[in-house]
Every structure is written in structure tokens, then in C-alpha cells.
Amino acid sequence: MLAFTLSLALGLFFNSAHADSLPQKNGADQKTPKVTVSNKDVPDAVRKLAEEQYLSRVALLDKASNHKATSYTLGEPFKIYKFNKESDGNYYYPVLNKKGDVVYVVTISPNPSNSKASKQQNNYSINVSPFLSKI
């Protein structure tokens, strides 16, 4: 019985040692994982519109709801995908307060294409709405 237990323990040890020596899938050459923070999928016009207009719109919402003025930060953009893995076409930015809580959501939507519209017209529209979730 002792010999069986010892052989089982040695077998497990050598099996795990062999597994540790095998190269890992997806990045065997990397010592640390690579994380990309910058989202290059967001068009410059979308990013610029969000950065330029979110504060004034948030201030109007604060004033309308009698909230005390505070400082806000524009979060990282994201998209929403449906079950068929297609995007709804909008870009979403969370607006965070000093505590880091999401208070508002900036939605940037592409305007419908208009053949008569000049190229200098905005290609996107912006909407800011209160974040409805409470924790």
C-alpha cells in the first residue's frame, strides 16, 4: 500500500513538473501579458465630440436636477453588441464623479447619411443621460 501511495505521489509530481515546462499557449515568449488601454476603434471625431461637449451637457443636467456641481471625468469608450455580435453603431462613455461612480452616460450616435449634406456637417450626434443603475 505504501509503495502504491509513493508511486502515485511521484507520478503526480513528475506530471506537474512536465506540465510546468511545456510552453503556454498564446504568448509562450511573453513574460507578462500585454494590455492595450488605447482604443483605436473610436474615430477621432467621436472622441473629440465627447471631450468637447460632455461637461456643458452634464452641467445642464446637474442644474435641472438640483445637484450640487462637482468635477467629472470622462471614462473610456465602449460599444454595445447585440446577440448576433453586431454593434448598435453607438459609442458610449461613462461620466464618473470624484468617487469614481458612474453618474451619467454619454452616447454618441452616427447621423444617418444624407447625400445632400456637406462634408463639414457633423457626422455624429451627442446625448447625455443619467446613469440609471444604483448599487
Tab-separated table of N, CA and C in Angstrom:
chain	number	residue	atom	x	y	z
A	1	MET	N	0.828	-1.181	0.000
A	1	MET	CA	0.000	0.000	0.000
A	1	MET	C	0.878	1.252	0.000
A	2	LEU	N	1.957	1.189	0.807
A	2	LEU	CA	2.880	2.321	0.880
A	2	LEU	C	3.564	2.545	-0.463
A	3	ALA	N	3.929	1.479	-1.136
A	3	ALA	CA	4.580	1.588	-2.442
A	3	ALA	C	3.628	2.197	-3.467
A	4	PHE	N	2.363	1.816	-3.390
A	4	PHE	CA	1.371	2.374	-4.314
A	4	PHE	C	1.195	3.877	-4.088
A	5	THR	N	1.109	4.309	-2.834
A	5	THR	CA	0.952	5.724	-2.498
A	5	THR	C	2.176	6.515	-2.939
A	6	LEU	N	3.368	5.936	-2.699
A	6	LEU	CA	4.609	6.610	-3.096
A	6	LEU	C	4.700	6.738	-4.612
A	7	SER	N	4.341	5.694	-5.338
A	7	SER	CA	4.403	5.770	-6.805
A	7	SER	C	3.368	6.757	-7.345
A	8	LEU	N	2.209	6.826	-6.712
A	8	LEU	CA	1.186	7.784	-7.122
A	8	LEU	C	1.663	9.220	-6.891
A	9	ALA	N	2.285	9.468	-5.741
A	9	ALA	CA	2.789	10.803	-5.424
A	9	ALA	C	3.897	11.205	-6.391
A	10	LEU	N	4.827	10.293	-6.680
A	10	LEU	CA	5.907	10.598	-7.621
A	10	LEU	C	5.363	10.828	-9.024
A	11	GLY	N	4.373	10.048	-9.405
A	11	GLY	CA	3.758	10.228	-10.723
A	11	GLY	C	3.115	11.599	-10.856
A	12	LEU	N	2.407	12.025	-9.816
A	12	LEU	CA	1.791	13.357	-9.835
A	12	LEU	C	2.842	14.457	-9.877
A	13	PHE	N	3.945	14.272	-9.121
A	13	PHE	CA	4.999	15.284	-9.094
A	13	PHE	C	5.625	15.449	-10.475
A	14	PHE	N	6.007	14.339	-11.096
A	14	PHE	CA	6.646	14.426	-12.407
A	14	PHE	C	5.674	14.913	-13.483
A	15	ASN	N	4.433	14.575	-13.347
A	15	ASN	CA	3.425	15.036	-14.296
A	15	ASN	C	3.263	16.556	-14.216
A	16	SER	N	3.215	17.115	-12.997
A	16	SER	CA	3.071	18.566	-12.863
A	16	SER	C	4.356	19.283	-13.250
A	17	ALA	N	5.517	18.674	-12.971
A	17	ALA	CA	6.780	19.289	-13.374
A	17	ALA	C	6.879	19.338	-14.889
A	18	HIS	N	6.427	18.277	-15.545
A	18	HIS	CA	6.440	18.258	-17.003
A	18	HIS	C	5.472	19.294	-17.574
A	19	ALA	N	4.311	19.448	-16.957
A	19	ALA	CA	3.325	20.431	-17.423
A	19	ALA	C	3.858	21.848	-17.270
A	20	ASP	N	4.611	22.119	-16.195
A	20	ASP	CA	5.178	23.454	-15.994
A	20	ASP	C	6.246	23.781	-17.019
A	21	SER	N	6.918	22.761	-17.546
A	21	SER	CA	7.979	23.020	-18.512
A	21	SER	C	7.463	23.200	-19.930
A	22	LEU	N	6.206	22.833	-20.188
A	22	LEU	CA	5.639	22.994	-21.523
A	22	LEU	C	5.335	24.458	-21.797
A	23	PRO	N	5.531	24.906	-23.038
A	23	PRO	CA	5.199	26.297	-23.356
A	23	PRO	C	3.693	26.530	-23.264
A	24	GLN	N	3.325	27.695	-22.783
A	24	GLN	CA	1.920	28.063	-22.666
A	24	GLN	C	1.392	28.489	-24.022
A	25	LYS	N	0.140	28.217	-24.278
A	25	LYS	CA	-0.489	28.698	-25.499
A	25	LYS	C	-0.663	30.199	-25.401
A	26	ASN	N	-0.690	30.869	-26.539
A	26	ASN	CA	-0.925	32.318	-26.614
A	26	ASN	C	0.081	33.100	-25.793
A	27	GLY	N	1.277	33.159	-26.233
A	27	GLY	CA	2.243	34.027	-25.579
A	27	GLY	C	3.310	33.283	-24.817
A	28	ALA	N	3.828	32.214	-25.363
A	28	ALA	CA	4.865	31.469	-24.675
A	28	ALA	C	6.124	32.301	-24.534
A	29	ASP	N	6.347	33.238	-25.444
A	29	ASP	CA	7.548	34.060	-25.408
A	29	ASP	C	7.408	35.244	-24.460
A	30	GLN	N	6.203	35.582	-24.064
A	30	GLN	CA	5.985	36.755	-23.231
A	30	GLN	C	6.132	36.390	-21.764
A	31	LYS	N	6.785	37.288	-21.009
A	31	LYS	CA	6.910	37.077	-19.576
A	31	LYS	C	5.713	37.655	-18.842
A	32	THR	N	5.141	38.743	-19.375
A	32	THR	CA	3.956	39.350	-18.774
A	32	THR	C	2.918	39.566	-19.861
A	33	PRO	N	1.658	39.566	-19.482
A	33	PRO	CA	0.630	39.794	-20.507
A	33	PRO	C	0.668	41.221	-21.024
A	34	LYS	N	0.321	41.379	-22.268
A	34	LYS	CA	0.284	42.702	-22.884
A	34	LYS	C	-1.139	43.235	-22.793
A	35	VAL	N	-1.288	44.419	-22.253
A	35	VAL	CA	-2.597	45.042	-22.101
A	35	VAL	C	-2.623	46.315	-22.922
A	36	THR	N	-3.618	46.448	-23.775
A	36	THR	CA	-3.771	47.645	-24.588
A	36	THR	C	-4.903	48.471	-24.014
A	37	VAL	N	-4.584	49.688	-23.581
A	37	VAL	CA	-5.587	50.560	-22.983
A	37	VAL	C	-6.214	51.453	-24.040
A	38	SER	N	-5.437	51.901	-24.988
A	38	SER	CA	-5.934	52.806	-26.018
A	38	SER	C	-6.853	52.061	-26.969
A	39	ASN	N	-8.003	52.662	-27.237
A	39	ASN	CA	-8.953	52.056	-28.160
A	39	ASN	C	-8.881	52.811	-29.477
A	40	LYS	N	-8.266	52.214	-30.461
A	40	LYS	CA	-8.088	52.875	-31.751
A	40	LYS	C	-9.299	52.691	-32.657
A	41	ASP	N	-10.298	51.939	-32.190
A	41	ASP	CA	-11.507	51.733	-32.979
A	41	ASP	C	-12.444	52.928	-32.913
A	42	VAL	N	-12.206	53.846	-31.994
A	42	VAL	CA	-13.066	55.015	-31.840
A	42	VAL	C	-12.557	56.113	-32.771
A	43	PRO	N	-13.388	56.579	-33.689
A	43	PRO	CA	-12.962	57.648	-34.603
A	43	PRO	C	-12.599	58.925	-33.840
A	44	ASP	N	-11.653	59.669	-34.378
A	44	ASP	CA	-11.225	60.919	-33.743
A	44	ASP	C	-12.382	61.893	-33.580
A	45	ALA	N	-13.294	61.937	-34.543
A	45	ALA	CA	-14.438	62.850	-34.460
A	45	ALA	C	-15.325	62.507	-33.266
A	46	VAL	N	-15.470	61.233	-32.969
A	46	VAL	CA	-16.275	60.797	-31.820
A	46	VAL	C	-15.596	61.207	-30.526
A	47	ARG	N	-14.310	60.925	-30.414
A	47	ARG	CA	-13.552	61.261	-29.206
A	47	ARG	C	-13.568	62.774	-28.972
A	48	LYS	N	-13.357	63.534	-30.025
A	48	LYS	CA	-13.322	64.994	-29.917
A	48	LYS	C	-14.682	65.543	-29.488
A	49	LEU	N	-15.753	65.047	-30.077
A	49	LEU	CA	-17.101	65.493	-29.726
A	49	LEU	C	-17.402	65.206	-28.257
A	50	ALA	N	-17.057	64.025	-27.793
A	50	ALA	CA	-17.301	63.663	-26.392
A	50	ALA	C	-16.512	64.561	-25.449
A	51	GLU	N	-15.226	64.751	-25.733
A	51	GLU	CA	-14.380	65.554	-24.855
A	51	GLU	C	-14.800	67.018	-24.823
A	52	GLU	N	-15.235	67.544	-25.952
A	52	GLU	CA	-15.587	68.963	-26.023
A	52	GLU	C	-16.955	69.278	-25.428
A	53	GLN	N	-17.896	68.353	-25.500
A	53	GLN	CA	-19.267	68.710	-25.157
A	53	GLN	C	-19.846	68.048	-23.911
A	54	TYR	N	-19.175	67.066	-23.345
A	54	TYR	CA	-19.826	66.364	-22.238
A	54	TYR	C	-19.988	67.226	-20.996
A	55	LEU	N	-19.009	68.076	-20.675
A	55	LEU	CA	-19.090	68.867	-19.443
A	55	LEU	C	-20.241	69.861	-19.459
A	56	SER	N	-20.449	70.544	-20.561
A	56	SER	CA	-21.537	71.522	-20.615
A	56	SER	C	-22.892	70.825	-20.505
A	57	ARG	N	-23.017	69.675	-21.102
A	57	ARG	CA	-24.287	68.940	-21.039
A	57	ARG	C	-24.520	68.346	-19.655
A	58	VAL	N	-23.467	67.877	-19.013
A	58	VAL	CA	-23.589	67.360	-17.651
A	58	VAL	C	-23.959	68.489	-16.691
A	59	ALA	N	-23.376	69.663	-16.885
A	59	ALA	CA	-23.704	70.812	-16.032
A	59	ALA	C	-25.180	71.177	-16.155
A	60	LEU	N	-25.725	71.125	-17.362
A	60	LEU	CA	-27.154	71.405	-17.551
A	60	LEU	C	-28.024	70.362	-16.846
A	61	LEU	N	-27.636	69.105	-16.922
A	61	LEU	CA	-28.393	68.060	-16.230
A	61	LEU	C	-28.307	68.223	-14.715
A	62	ASP	N	-27.125	68.585	-14.211
A	62	ASP	CA	-26.972	68.842	-12.773
A	62	ASP	C	-27.879	69.984	-12.329
A	63	LYS	N	-27.890	71.040	-13.118
A	63	LYS	CA	-28.703	72.211	-12.787
A	63	LYS	C	-30.191	71.864	-12.819
A	64	ALA	N	-30.617	71.116	-13.818
A	64	ALA	CA	-32.029	70.746	-13.951
A	64	ALA	C	-32.498	69.845	-12.809
A	65	SER	N	-31.609	69.023	-12.282
A	65	SER	CA	-31.990	68.108	-11.204
A	65	SER	C	-31.551	68.603	-9.828
A	66	ASN	N	-31.107	69.862	-9.759
A	66	ASN	CA	-30.687	70.493	-8.492
A	66	ASN	C	-29.552	69.750	-7.797
A	67	HIS	N	-28.668	69.145	-8.566
A	67	HIS	CA	-27.485	68.512	-7.983
A	67	HIS	C	-26.413	69.558	-7.749
A	68	LYS	N	-25.636	69.355	-6.702
A	68	LYS	CA	-24.513	70.238	-6.423
A	68	LYS	C	-23.437	70.010	-7.489
A	69	ALA	N	-22.880	71.092	-7.982
A	69	ALA	CA	-21.836	70.986	-9.011
A	69	ALA	C	-20.616	70.268	-8.437
A	70	THR	N	-20.067	69.373	-9.192
A	70	THR	CA	-18.876	68.627	-8.794
A	70	THR	C	-18.004	68.426	-10.031
A	71	SER	N	-16.841	67.861	-9.841
A	71	SER	CA	-15.984	67.618	-11.007
A	71	SER	C	-16.268	66.219	-11.552
A	72	TYR	N	-16.164	66.099	-12.851
A	72	TYR	CA	-16.446	64.842	-13.531
A	72	TYR	C	-15.276	64.473	-14.428
A	73	THR	N	-15.180	63.183	-14.690
A	73	THR	CA	-14.156	62.649	-15.586
A	73	THR	C	-14.841	61.792	-16.640
A	74	LEU	N	-14.392	61.937	-17.861
A	74	LEU	CA	-14.911	61.123	-18.957
A	74	LEU	C	-14.167	59.792	-18.963
A	75	GLY	N	-14.907	58.694	-18.892
A	75	GLY	CA	-14.299	57.367	-18.866
A	75	GLY	C	-13.923	56.874	-20.252
A	76	GLU	N	-13.496	55.631	-20.309
A	76	GLU	CA	-13.091	55.008	-21.570
A	76	GLU	C	-14.323	54.604	-22.383
A	77	PRO	N	-14.286	54.799	-23.692
A	77	PRO	CA	-15.446	54.473	-24.526
A	77	PRO	C	-15.656	52.968	-24.667
A	78	PHE	N	-16.902	52.617	-24.913
A	78	PHE	CA	-17.229	51.223	-25.190
A	78	PHE	C	-18.394	51.175	-26.174
A	79	LYS	N	-18.601	50.013	-26.738
A	79	LYS	CA	-19.721	49.785	-27.657
A	79	LYS	C	-20.583	48.676	-27.073
A	80	ILE	N	-21.811	48.619	-27.506
A	80	ILE	CA	-22.723	47.561	-27.082
A	80	ILE	C	-23.002	46.676	-28.293
A	81	TYR	N	-22.877	45.379	-28.070
A	81	TYR	CA	-23.108	44.415	-29.142
A	81	TYR	C	-24.354	43.598	-28.839
A	82	LYS	N	-25.104	43.313	-29.879
A	82	LYS	CA	-26.323	42.521	-29.753
A	82	LYS	C	-25.962	41.040	-29.752
A	83	PHE	N	-26.970	40.197	-29.613
A	83	PHE	CA	-26.728	38.758	-29.584
A	83	PHE	C	-26.149	38.236	-30.889
A	84	ASN	N	-26.402	38.924	-31.995
A	84	ASN	CA	-25.854	38.487	-33.275
A	84	ASN	C	-24.448	39.045	-33.511
A	85	LYS	N	-23.840	39.595	-32.467
A	85	LYS	CA	-22.469	40.119	-32.464
A	85	LYS	C	-22.299	41.346	-33.345
A	86	GLU	N	-23.393	42.055	-33.613
A	86	GLU	CA	-23.322	43.302	-34.365
A	86	GLU	C	-23.507	44.463	-33.405
A	87	SER	N	-22.742	45.522	-33.624
A	87	SER	CA	-22.835	46.711	-32.785
A	87	SER	C	-24.085	47.506	-33.132
A	88	ASP	N	-24.578	48.252	-32.154
A	88	ASP	CA	-25.711	49.136	-32.432
A	88	ASP	C	-25.246	50.416	-33.127
A	89	GLY	N	-23.935	50.571	-33.292
A	89	GLY	CA	-23.381	51.711	-34.016
A	89	GLY	C	-23.037	52.900	-33.142
A	90	ASN	N	-23.454	52.883	-31.887
A	90	ASN	CA	-23.197	54.000	-30.977
A	90	ASN	C	-21.916	53.778	-30.190
A	91	TYR	N	-21.359	54.875	-29.696
A	91	TYR	CA	-20.219	54.844	-28.789
A	91	TYR	C	-20.702	55.387	-27.454
A	92	TYR	N	-20.316	54.726	-26.370
A	92	TYR	CA	-20.759	55.112	-25.038
A	92	TYR	C	-19.551	55.463	-24.176
A	93	TYR	N	-19.686	56.543	-23.414
A	93	TYR	CA	-18.657	56.966	-22.476
A	93	TYR	C	-19.293	57.092	-21.093
A	94	PRO	N	-18.751	56.448	-20.076
A	94	PRO	CA	-19.242	56.714	-18.730
A	94	PRO	C	-18.691	58.047	-18.237
A	95	VAL	N	-19.482	58.764	-17.458
A	95	VAL	CA	-19.029	60.003	-16.826
A	95	VAL	C	-18.966	59.714	-15.335
A	96	LEU	N	-17.764	59.848	-14.763
A	96	LEU	CA	-17.534	59.482	-13.371
A	96	LEU	C	-17.411	60.713	-12.483
A	97	ASN	N	-17.909	60.606	-11.249
A	97	ASN	CA	-17.739	61.691	-10.287
A	97	ASN	C	-16.422	61.502	-9.537
A	98	LYS	N	-16.196	62.325	-8.501
A	98	LYS	CA	-14.933	62.264	-7.749
A	98	LYS	C	-14.714	60.909	-7.083
A	99	LYS	N	-15.801	60.255	-6.674
A	99	LYS	CA	-15.698	58.955	-6.001
A	99	LYS	C	-15.412	57.820	-6.979
A	100	GLY	N	-15.579	58.083	-8.265
A	100	GLY	CA	-15.393	57.043	-9.272
A	100	GLY	C	-16.679	56.339	-9.650
A	101	ASP	N	-17.810	56.867	-9.171
A	101	ASP	CA	-19.108	56.289	-9.522
A	101	ASP	C	-19.559	56.816	-10.877
A	102	VAL	N	-20.190	55.962	-11.654
A	102	VAL	CA	-20.750	56.395	-12.932
A	102	VAL	C	-22.038	57.153	-12.637
A	103	VAL	N	-22.102	58.407	-13.089
A	103	VAL	CA	-23.259	59.260	-12.827
A	103	VAL	C	-24.061	59.483	-14.105
A	104	TYR	N	-23.366	59.667	-15.210
A	104	TYR	CA	-24.012	59.914	-16.500
A	104	TYR	C	-23.388	59.011	-17.551
A	105	VAL	N	-24.091	58.875	-18.663
A	105	VAL	CA	-23.565	58.142	-19.815
A	105	VAL	C	-23.697	59.036	-21.037
A	106	VAL	N	-22.578	59.234	-21.724
A	106	VAL	CA	-22.561	59.990	-22.976
A	106	VAL	C	-22.743	58.980	-24.107
A	107	THR	N	-23.723	59.241	-24.957
A	107	THR	CA	-23.972	58.388	-26.122
A	107	THR	C	-23.696	59.192	-27.379
A	108	ILE	N	-22.826	58.692	-28.219
A	108	ILE	CA	-22.519	59.350	-29.485
A	108	ILE	C	-22.997	58.428	-30.602
A	109	SER	N	-23.921	58.949	-31.398
A	109	SER	CA	-24.559	58.164	-32.453
A	109	SER	C	-24.202	58.716	-33.821
A	110	PRO	N	-23.989	57.836	-34.778
A	110	PRO	CA	-23.756	58.326	-36.140
A	110	PRO	C	-25.051	58.892	-36.711
A	111	ASN	N	-24.939	60.030	-37.370
A	111	ASN	CA	-26.100	60.604	-38.052
A	111	ASN	C	-26.378	59.799	-39.304
A	112	PRO	N	-27.638	59.661	-39.664
A	112	PRO	CA	-27.944	58.948	-40.910
A	112	PRO	C	-27.292	59.664	-42.088
A	113	SER	N	-26.794	58.899	-43.009
A	113	SER	CA	-26.131	59.512	-44.160
A	113	SER	C	-27.147	60.282	-44.992
A	114	ASN	N	-26.706	61.440	-45.420
A	114	ASN	CA	-27.561	62.305	-46.227
A	114	ASN	C	-26.737	62.745	-47.427
A	115	SER	N	-27.160	62.375	-48.595
A	115	SER	CA	-26.376	62.682	-49.791
A	115	SER	C	-26.274	64.178	-50.040
A	116	LYS	N	-27.240	64.968	-49.553
A	116	LYS	CA	-27.213	66.410	-49.764
A	116	LYS	C	-26.394	67.143	-48.705
A	117	ALA	N	-26.050	66.466	-47.634
A	117	ALA	CA	-25.314	67.120	-46.548
A	117	ALA	C	-23.872	67.375	-46.972
A	118	SER	N	-23.357	68.486	-46.529
A	118	SER	CA	-21.962	68.792	-46.850
A	118	SER	C	-21.049	67.969	-45.951
A	119	LYS	N	-19.827	67.804	-46.382
A	119	LYS	CA	-18.874	67.008	-45.620
A	119	LYS	C	-18.469	67.698	-44.325
A	120	GLN	N	-18.732	68.992	-44.204
A	120	GLN	CA	-18.338	69.708	-42.999
A	120	GLN	C	-19.374	69.586	-41.887
A	121	GLN	N	-20.542	69.067	-42.193
A	121	GLN	CA	-21.542	68.885	-41.150
A	121	GLN	C	-21.112	67.755	-40.228
A	122	ASN	N	-21.643	67.810	-39.010
A	122	ASN	CA	-21.307	66.754	-38.053
A	122	ASN	C	-21.808	65.406	-38.536
A	123	ASN	N	-20.969	64.410	-38.375
A	123	ASN	CA	-21.350	63.052	-38.726
A	123	ASN	C	-21.938	62.313	-37.534
A	124	TYR	N	-21.882	62.941	-36.334
A	124	TYR	CA	-22.330	62.296	-35.109
A	124	TYR	C	-23.174	63.259	-34.284
A	125	SER	N	-24.066	62.691	-33.486
A	125	SER	CA	-24.833	63.485	-32.529
A	125	SER	C	-24.508	62.974	-31.128
A	126	ILE	N	-24.674	63.843	-30.133
A	126	ILE	CA	-24.325	63.502	-28.758
A	126	ILE	C	-25.558	63.609	-27.873
A	127	ASN	N	-25.651	62.705	-26.921
A	127	ASN	CA	-26.713	62.733	-25.927
A	127	ASN	C	-26.095	62.330	-24.590
A	128	VAL	N	-26.468	63.041	-23.530
A	128	VAL	CA	-26.006	62.696	-22.189
A	128	VAL	C	-27.233	62.383	-21.354
A	129	SER	N	-27.207	61.256	-20.680
A	129	SER	CA	-28.340	60.864	-19.846
A	129	SER	C	-27.844	60.369	-18.493
A	130	PRO	N	-28.689	60.478	-17.471
A	130	PRO	CA	-28.297	59.959	-16.152
A	130	PRO	C	-28.107	58.448	-16.205
A	131	PHE	N	-27.159	57.969	-15.435
A	131	PHE	CA	-26.935	56.531	-15.324
A	131	PHE	C	-27.979	55.996	-14.362
A	132	LEU	N	-28.764	55.034	-14.775
A	132	LEU	CA	-29.934	54.606	-14.017
A	132	LEU	C	-29.649	53.565	-12.945
A	133	SER	N	-28.553	52.874	-13.023
A	133	SER	CA	-28.274	51.794	-12.083
A	133	SER	C	-27.842	52.337	-10.728
A	134	LYS	N	-28.344	51.741	-9.696
A	134	LYS	CA	-27.944	52.081	-8.327
A	134	LYS	C	-27.383	50.829	-7.677
A	135	ILE	N	-26.284	51.000	-6.979
A	135	ILE	CA	-25.656	49.844	-6.310
A	135	ILE	C	-26.026	49.844	-4.849
